[in-house]
Coordinates of C-alpha atoms in Angstrom, one line a residue:
M1 CA 16.5 26.8 14.9
S2 CA 14.6 27.2 12.9
S3 CA 17.0 25.7 15.3
S4 CA 20.0 27.9 15.8
S5 CA 21.6 31.1 15.0
P6 CA 24.8 30.8 13.0
P7 CA 27.2 31.8 15.9
V8 CA 26.1 28.8 18.0
P9 CA 25.2 25.2 17.2
G10 CA 21.7 24.3 16.4
P11 CA 19.5 25.8 13.6
R12 CA 17.2 28.9 13.7
P13 CA 15.8 30.8 10.7
A14 CA 18.8 30.5 8.4
F15 CA 20.9 33.5 7.3
T16 CA 19.2 36.0 9.5
P17 CA 20.7 37.8 12.5
P18 CA 19.7 36.4 15.9
P19 CA 16.5 38.0 17.2
P20 CA 16.9 40.5 20.0
G21 CA 16.0 39.4 23.5
G22 CA 12.5 39.9 24.6
P23 CA 9.5 38.2 25.9
S24 CA 8.9 34.6 25.1
R25 CA 5.7 33.3 23.6
R26 CA 3.3 30.6 24.8
G27 CA 0.7 29.0 22.6
L28 CA -1.9 26.5 23.6
L29 CA -2.1 24.1 20.6
R30 CA -5.5 22.4 20.5
Y31 CA -5.5 20.6 17.2
G32 CA -8.8 19.5 16.1
M33 CA -10.4 22.4 18.0
A34 CA -8.3 25.4 16.9
G35 CA -5.5 25.9 14.5
A36 CA -1.9 26.6 15.4
G37 CA -1.9 30.0 13.9
A38 CA -4.9 31.1 16.0
A39 CA -3.3 29.6 19.1
L40 CA 0.0 31.5 18.6
L41 CA -1.9 34.8 17.9
G42 CA -3.6 34.3 21.2
S43 CA -0.4 33.4 23.0
A44 CA 0.6 35.1 26.3
A45 CA 4.0 36.4 27.3
L46 CA 6.2 34.2 29.5
T47 CA 8.4 36.2 31.7
G48 CA 11.5 35.0 33.5
C49 CA 11.2 31.4 34.6
A50 CA 7.6 31.4 35.6
S51 CA 6.0 28.0 35.5
P52 CA 3.9 27.3 32.4
A53 CA 1.4 25.6 34.6
A54 CA -1.2 28.4 34.3
S55 CA -2.5 27.1 31.0
A56 CA -6.0 27.6 29.9
D57 CA -6.3 23.8 29.9
A58 CA -4.7 22.3 33.0
S59 CA -4.8 18.9 31.4
A60 CA -2.7 20.0 28.4
L61 CA 0.8 18.5 28.1
R62 CA 3.2 21.3 28.7
V63 CA 6.2 21.4 26.4
W64 CA 9.1 23.8 26.1
D65 CA 11.3 24.3 23.0
L66 CA 13.4 26.9 21.2
F67 CA 12.2 26.4 17.6
Q68 CA 11.2 29.6 15.8
G69 CA 11.0 30.5 12.2
G70 CA 10.8 27.6 9.7
D71 CA 11.7 25.0 12.3
G72 CA 9.0 26.4 14.6
M73 CA 6.4 25.9 11.9
L74 CA 7.6 22.3 11.3
M75 CA 7.3 21.6 15.0
D76 CA 3.7 22.9 14.8
D77 CA 3.0 20.5 12.0
M78 CA 4.4 17.6 14.0
I79 CA 2.4 18.4 17.1
K80 CA -0.7 18.8 15.0
A81 CA -0.1 15.3 13.5
V82 CA 0.3 13.6 16.9
S83 CA -2.6 15.6 18.3
A84 CA -5.0 14.7 15.5
A85 CA -4.9 11.0 16.2
P86 CA -7.9 9.4 18.1
D87 CA -5.8 9.2 21.2
G88 CA -4.0 12.5 20.5
F89 CA -2.8 15.2 22.8
T90 CA -3.7 18.7 23.8
V91 CA -0.4 20.6 23.9
D92 CA 0.6 23.8 25.7
R93 CA 3.7 24.7 23.8
T94 CA 6.1 27.4 25.1
I95 CA 8.6 28.8 22.6
L96 CA 11.6 30.4 24.2
D97 CA 14.5 32.3 22.6
W98 CA 17.4 30.1 21.6
G99 CA 20.7 30.7 23.4
P100 CA 22.1 30.8 26.9
S101 CA 18.9 32.3 28.3
Y102 CA 17.0 29.2 27.2
Y103 CA 19.2 27.0 29.2
T104 CA 19.2 29.3 32.2
K105 CA 15.4 29.3 32.3
L106 CA 15.2 25.5 31.8
A107 CA 17.7 25.0 34.7
M108 CA 15.8 27.4 37.1
S109 CA 12.4 25.9 36.3
A110 CA 13.7 22.4 37.0
A111 CA 15.5 23.4 40.1
G112 CA 12.3 24.8 41.4
G113 CA 10.4 21.7 40.5
R114 CA 8.0 23.8 38.4
A115 CA 9.1 22.7 34.9
S116 CA 7.2 21.6 31.8
D117 CA 6.3 18.0 31.2
V118 CA 8.7 17.8 28.2
A119 CA 11.5 20.1 27.0
V120 CA 14.0 20.2 24.1
L121 CA 17.7 20.1 25.0
H122 CA 20.8 20.0 22.9
L123 CA 22.4 16.6 23.6
S124 CA 25.7 18.3 24.0
R125 CA 24.3 20.1 27.1
L126 CA 23.1 16.9 28.9
A127 CA 26.2 16.7 31.1
G128 CA 25.3 20.1 32.6
Y129 CA 21.8 19.0 33.6
A130 CA 21.5 15.3 34.3
P131 CA 24.2 15.1 37.0
G132 CA 22.8 18.0 38.9
G133 CA 19.4 16.5 39.2
L134 CA 17.7 18.9 36.8
L135 CA 16.3 16.1 34.7
D136 CA 14.3 13.0 35.4
P137 CA 15.3 9.8 33.7
F138 CA 13.2 8.1 31.0
D139 CA 11.4 4.8 31.8
L140 CA 12.7 2.6 29.1
D141 CA 9.9 0.1 29.5
L142 CA 7.4 2.9 28.8
L143 CA 9.3 4.0 25.8
A144 CA 9.4 0.5 24.5
E145 CA 5.6 0.2 25.0
F146 CA 5.3 3.1 22.6
G147 CA 7.7 1.7 20.1
C148 CA 10.9 3.6 20.9
G149 CA 14.1 2.1 22.3
E150 CA 17.9 2.0 22.1
A151 CA 17.9 -0.1 18.9
D152 CA 16.1 2.7 17.1
F153 CA 19.0 5.1 17.4
T154 CA 22.7 5.0 16.2
P155 CA 25.2 4.1 18.9
A156 CA 27.2 7.3 18.3
V157 CA 24.2 9.4 19.5
W158 CA 22.5 7.0 21.9
K159 CA 25.6 6.7 24.1
R160 CA 25.4 10.5 24.7
T161 CA 21.8 10.2 26.0
Q162 CA 23.0 8.6 29.2
H163 CA 24.5 9.7 32.5
E164 CA 26.0 6.9 34.7
G165 CA 24.1 4.3 32.6
T166 CA 20.7 6.0 32.9
V167 CA 18.9 7.5 29.9
Y168 CA 17.9 11.1 30.3
A169 CA 17.3 12.1 26.7
V170 CA 15.6 10.8 23.5
P171 CA 17.1 12.3 20.3
L172 CA 14.8 13.9 17.7
D173 CA 17.5 14.7 15.2
I174 CA 21.2 14.9 14.3
H175 CA 22.3 18.2 12.9
P176 CA 25.8 18.0 11.5
F177 CA 28.4 20.5 10.3
I178 CA 28.7 19.6 6.6
V179 CA 29.6 21.0 3.2
F180 CA 27.3 22.4 0.6
Y181 CA 28.6 22.7 -3.0
D182 CA 27.6 24.1 -6.4
R183 CA 27.1 20.9 -8.5
D184 CA 28.0 22.7 -11.7
A185 CA 31.2 24.1 -10.3
A186 CA 32.1 20.7 -8.7
D187 CA 31.5 19.0 -12.0
R188 CA 33.8 21.4 -13.9
A189 CA 36.4 20.9 -11.1
G190 CA 36.3 17.1 -11.6
L191 CA 35.1 16.5 -8.0
L192 CA 32.0 14.4 -8.6
D193 CA 31.9 10.6 -8.7
T194 CA 30.1 8.5 -11.2
S195 CA 26.8 9.0 -9.4
G196 CA 27.1 12.7 -9.6
E197 CA 27.9 13.1 -5.9
L198 CA 30.9 14.7 -4.3
A199 CA 33.8 12.1 -4.3
P200 CA 35.6 11.3 -1.1
M201 CA 38.7 13.4 -0.4
G202 CA 40.8 11.1 1.7
S203 CA 43.7 13.3 2.5
P204 CA 44.6 16.9 3.5
E205 CA 46.2 17.5 0.1
A206 CA 43.1 16.3 -1.7
L207 CA 40.9 18.9 0.0
L208 CA 43.5 21.6 -0.7
D209 CA 43.5 20.6 -4.4
A210 CA 39.7 20.6 -4.4
G211 CA 39.7 24.2 -3.2
K212 CA 42.1 25.2 -6.0
A213 CA 40.0 23.3 -8.6
L214 CA 36.8 25.0 -7.3
A215 CA 38.4 28.4 -7.4
K216 CA 39.4 27.9 -11.0
A217 CA 35.9 26.6 -11.9
T218 CA 34.1 29.6 -10.3
G219 CA 36.6 32.3 -11.1
G220 CA 36.3 33.3 -7.5
A221 CA 37.0 31.4 -4.2
G222 CA 37.2 27.7 -3.7
I223 CA 35.9 26.8 -0.2
L224 CA 34.1 29.4 1.9
F225 CA 34.1 29.4 5.7
G226 CA 32.8 32.2 7.9
H227 CA 34.3 32.4 11.3
V228 CA 35.3 36.0 12.2
T229 CA 33.6 37.1 15.5
D230 CA 31.7 33.8 15.5
T231 CA 31.4 31.9 18.8
A232 CA 31.2 28.3 17.4
Q233 CA 32.3 28.0 13.7
C234 CA 36.0 27.5 14.3
W235 CA 35.3 25.0 17.0
R236 CA 33.0 23.0 14.8
Q237 CA 35.6 22.7 12.1
F238 CA 38.5 22.0 14.5
A239 CA 36.5 19.3 16.4
A240 CA 35.6 17.5 13.2
F241 CA 39.2 17.4 11.9
Y242 CA 40.6 16.6 15.3
A243 CA 38.3 13.6 15.8
Q244 CA 39.4 12.4 12.4
T245 CA 43.0 12.1 13.7
G246 CA 41.7 9.5 16.2
A247 CA 42.8 11.7 19.1
E248 CA 40.6 12.3 22.2
F249 CA 39.6 15.7 23.6
T250 CA 38.7 14.9 27.2
L251 CA 37.7 17.3 29.9
P252 CA 37.7 15.3 33.2
E253 CA 36.1 16.9 36.2
G254 CA 38.7 19.0 38.1
G255 CA 41.2 18.8 35.2
P256 CA 43.7 18.9 33.8
P257 CA 42.4 18.6 30.2
E258 CA 43.5 15.6 28.2
I259 CA 44.3 16.9 24.8
D260 CA 46.7 15.5 22.2
V261 CA 48.7 18.6 21.5
D262 CA 50.6 17.2 18.5
A263 CA 47.3 16.2 16.9
A264 CA 45.7 19.6 17.7
V265 CA 48.7 21.5 16.2
R266 CA 48.5 19.2 13.1
V267 CA 44.8 20.2 12.7
V268 CA 45.2 23.9 13.2
S269 CA 48.2 24.0 10.8
F270 CA 46.0 22.3 8.2
M271 CA 43.2 24.8 8.8
Q272 CA 45.7 27.6 8.2
R273 CA 46.8 26.0 4.9
L274 CA 43.2 25.4 3.9
F275 CA 42.1 29.0 4.5
D276 CA 45.2 30.7 3.2
G277 CA 43.5 34.0 2.3
R278 CA 44.1 33.3 -1.4
T279 CA 42.4 30.2 -2.8
N280 CA 40.0 30.1 0.1
P281 CA 39.3 33.3 2.1
N282 CA 40.4 33.4 5.7
N283 CA 38.7 36.6 6.9
L284 CA 35.0 36.0 6.3
D285 CA 32.3 36.3 8.9
Y286 CA 29.3 33.9 8.8
Y287 CA 27.1 36.1 6.7
G288 CA 29.9 37.0 4.3
A289 CA 30.5 33.4 3.6
M290 CA 26.8 32.8 3.1
A291 CA 26.5 35.8 0.8
A292 CA 29.5 34.7 -1.3
F293 CA 28.1 31.2 -1.8
L294 CA 24.6 32.5 -2.6
D295 CA 26.2 34.8 -5.2
R296 CA 28.2 31.9 -6.6
R297 CA 31.5 33.5 -5.8
G298 CA 32.7 30.2 -4.3
G299 CA 32.2 26.6 -5.1
M300 CA 31.7 25.1 -1.6
A301 CA 30.7 26.3 1.8
M302 CA 31.3 24.7 5.2
L303 CA 28.0 25.2 7.1
G304 CA 25.4 23.6 9.3
E305 CA 22.8 21.5 7.5
W306 CA 20.2 23.9 9.0
E307 CA 21.0 26.3 6.2
L308 CA 19.4 24.1 3.6
P309 CA 16.1 26.0 3.4
T310 CA 17.9 29.3 2.6
L311 CA 20.3 27.7 0.1
R312 CA 17.5 26.0 -1.7
K313 CA 15.9 29.3 -2.5
S314 CA 19.0 30.6 -4.2
G315 CA 18.6 28.5 -7.4
I316 CA 22.1 27.1 -7.1
P317 CA 22.3 23.5 -8.3
L318 CA 22.8 22.4 -4.8
G319 CA 24.7 19.4 -3.5
A320 CA 25.6 18.4 0.0
A321 CA 27.9 15.9 1.6
P322 CA 29.2 15.0 5.1
F323 CA 32.2 17.0 6.3
P324 CA 35.2 15.7 4.3
Q325 CA 37.3 13.0 5.8
V326 CA 41.0 14.0 5.3
F327 CA 42.7 12.3 8.2
E328 CA 42.7 8.8 9.5
K329 CA 39.1 8.1 10.4
P330 CA 35.6 9.4 9.5
A331 CA 34.1 11.9 11.9
V332 CA 31.6 14.7 11.6
Y333 CA 30.9 17.3 14.2
T334 CA 27.2 17.3 15.2
D335 CA 24.7 18.0 17.9
S336 CA 21.2 16.7 18.5
H337 CA 17.9 18.3 19.5
S338 CA 16.6 15.9 22.1
F339 CA 13.6 15.6 24.3
V340 CA 14.1 15.5 28.0
L341 CA 11.9 15.3 31.2
P342 CA 12.7 18.4 33.3
R343 CA 12.7 17.6 37.0
Q344 CA 9.4 18.0 38.7
A345 CA 8.9 18.1 42.5
D346 CA 5.9 15.7 42.4
P347 CA 5.4 14.3 38.9
D348 CA 1.9 12.9 38.2
P349 CA 2.3 9.3 37.0
A350 CA -0.4 9.7 34.3
R351 CA 1.1 12.9 32.9
R352 CA 4.6 11.3 33.0
R353 CA 3.2 8.4 31.0
Q354 CA 1.7 10.8 28.5
A355 CA 5.0 12.6 28.2
H356 CA 6.7 9.3 27.2
R357 CA 4.0 8.6 24.6
Y358 CA 4.4 12.1 23.3
V359 CA 8.1 11.8 22.9
A360 CA 7.8 8.5 21.1
Q361 CA 5.2 9.8 18.7
M362 CA 7.1 13.0 17.9
V363 CA 10.3 11.1 16.9
K364 CA 8.2 9.0 14.6
Q365 CA 7.1 12.3 12.9
S366 CA 10.7 13.3 12.1
L367 CA 10.3 12.9 8.3
T368 CA 8.6 16.2 8.5
W369 CA 11.5 17.6 10.5
A370 CA 13.9 16.2 7.9
S371 CA 12.5 18.6 5.2
A372 CA 14.5 21.4 6.8
G373 CA 17.7 19.4 6.5
H374 CA 17.9 17.7 9.9
I375 CA 18.8 14.0 9.9
P376 CA 16.1 12.0 11.8
A377 CA 17.7 10.3 14.8
Y378 CA 14.9 7.7 14.8
Q379 CA 16.3 5.0 12.4
P380 CA 13.0 3.6 11.2
V381 CA 12.2 7.0 9.7
L382 CA 15.7 7.2 8.2
A383 CA 15.1 3.9 6.5
R384 CA 11.9 4.9 4.9
P385 CA 11.9 5.2 1.1
E386 CA 10.5 8.8 1.4
Y387 CA 13.7 9.8 3.2
A388 CA 15.9 8.3 0.5
E389 CA 14.0 10.5 -2.0
L390 CA 14.9 13.7 -0.1
T391 CA 17.7 15.5 -1.9
P392 CA 20.3 16.6 -0.8
Q393 CA 19.4 15.4 2.7
S394 CA 19.9 11.7 2.0
S395 CA 23.4 12.4 0.6
Y396 CA 24.7 13.3 4.1
A397 CA 22.7 11.0 6.2
E398 CA 25.7 8.8 7.0
A399 CA 27.1 11.7 9.1
G400 CA 24.9 10.5 11.9
E401 CA 26.9 7.3 12.1
V402 CA 30.1 9.0 12.8
A403 CA 28.7 11.9 15.0
V404 CA 31.1 13.7 17.3
L405 CA 29.7 16.0 20.0
D406 CA 31.3 18.3 22.4
P407 CA 33.1 16.7 25.3
P408 CA 30.6 15.7 28.0
N409 CA 31.2 18.4 30.6
W410 CA 28.8 20.8 32.3
F411 CA 30.3 23.9 30.7
A412 CA 30.5 22.6 27.1
G413 CA 27.9 22.2 24.4
A414 CA 25.6 24.4 22.4
A415 CA 25.6 28.1 23.1
S416 CA 28.4 27.6 25.7
N417 CA 31.3 29.7 26.8
F418 CA 33.5 26.8 26.1
Q419 CA 32.9 27.0 22.4
N420 CA 33.5 30.7 22.4
R421 CA 36.8 30.3 24.3
M422 CA 38.0 27.7 21.9
C423 CA 37.1 29.8 18.9
Q424 CA 39.1 32.8 19.9
P425 CA 42.6 31.3 19.5
L426 CA 41.5 29.4 16.5
Q427 CA 40.2 32.6 14.8
S428 CA 43.5 34.3 15.6
A429 CA 45.4 31.5 14.0
L430 CA 43.3 31.6 10.8
L431 CA 43.7 35.3 10.5
G432 CA 47.5 34.9 10.7
N433 CA 47.9 36.6 14.1
T434 CA 49.3 33.7 15.9
S435 CA 50.9 30.3 15.2
A436 CA 49.2 26.9 15.4
E437 CA 51.4 26.0 18.4
K438 CA 50.4 29.1 20.3
A439 CA 46.8 28.7 19.4
V440 CA 46.7 25.2 20.8
R441 CA 48.5 26.2 24.0
Q442 CA 45.9 28.9 24.5
M443 CA 43.1 26.4 23.9
V444 CA 44.6 24.1 26.6
R445 CA 44.9 27.0 29.0
E446 CA 41.3 28.0 28.4
A447 CA 40.1 24.4 28.9
D448 CA 42.1 24.1 32.1
T449 CA 40.6 27.4 33.5
L450 CA 37.1 26.2 32.8
L451 CA 37.8 22.8 34.5
R452 CA 38.9 24.6 37.7
Q453 CA 35.5 26.3 38.0
P454 CA 32.9 24.7 40.2
N455 CA 29.8 23.3 38.5
P456 CA 27.0 25.7 39.7
V457 CA 24.3 23.0 39.6
A458 CA 26.3 20.1 41.0

């Protein structure tokens, strides 16, 4: 993120290895008084889960996020915009390293009642935080007062903001797993519609044929997909195809997992056919797939939309589209960066009101956020003419309407061990080391093992 590293969902500076662990950074952003750059240069280290309360300005709104690189700079721009208004904010922004450590620190600070006023959470992780009392609910009347409510978000995403009917998150974006393609290659392959966009596939055979046509057009590979040693990529692809079959992947507390084995085997078998090691390589890691696409050795790549800034710099005539529908219903695997209110032992009503206003103002700034490829979750921004003019972002905006997230369970979601454990048998199947049937049985066993583990924050 820019939101996420490739191995786990959510963007980070694209096509760069995850940064090594190390001290986090804190910057007091006083827009109108000092620039963001100066603030970050003067930032102090944040160690462990120490409270960010020791700010140079005790009245500043304390916010935590995990956005570095390009996304971090866009977040600075959005904070600057809401802070520059006559009734703006002074913001103490803490930037923490993305990954499991971020979620550990967030949980520990909330458990101790010493958390920030606002934090960013992947929506797929909500089930691990709201039930355990690590988050405080939003006041919907306050949000409405500041122009933000349920009607402003797509139902597919809004329903995941809730636990037992109470709203604990406000989505900033939707970041889906999509396809990027070389427009010239797709045109030569006969895959574009009359408007010059990628035509719908509609069936497994159509996507297989598209891979062959792209391979012929490029003289190299058809569809590129990097998954080897990756902790999330296989799951993203499987989850999208599986949801398209109409089957449910449910992980009820205590188990057993409720998985349609026949549908899962059907999907894995198709993934094996799609990445056969001939038309479409089956043995690429994430960076290998990116490099091949950037070198125009393949006509299409299955990636997260957060890779848009890197791909744009390549000079490829770039197109993008939602993840292809090949089974019975449209579905696209996604996640969402969302704002939450970490639990505080004794929240100040005035600060809590400011936190609601801040969140509402930030989602209204999400056209800036969309420049990196993210789909604004706030629908009034999505409906603006300026968004329609963003290319290729506007061409995959409909992915948010058919968003599919991880099953709502405490151990699932972004940067989770669940995704890693699902990916291992899937990777083995794609490499030809096991059958689709055995891979699915292993996935069921892994899910059952996780369901038998107690929730550490229950």
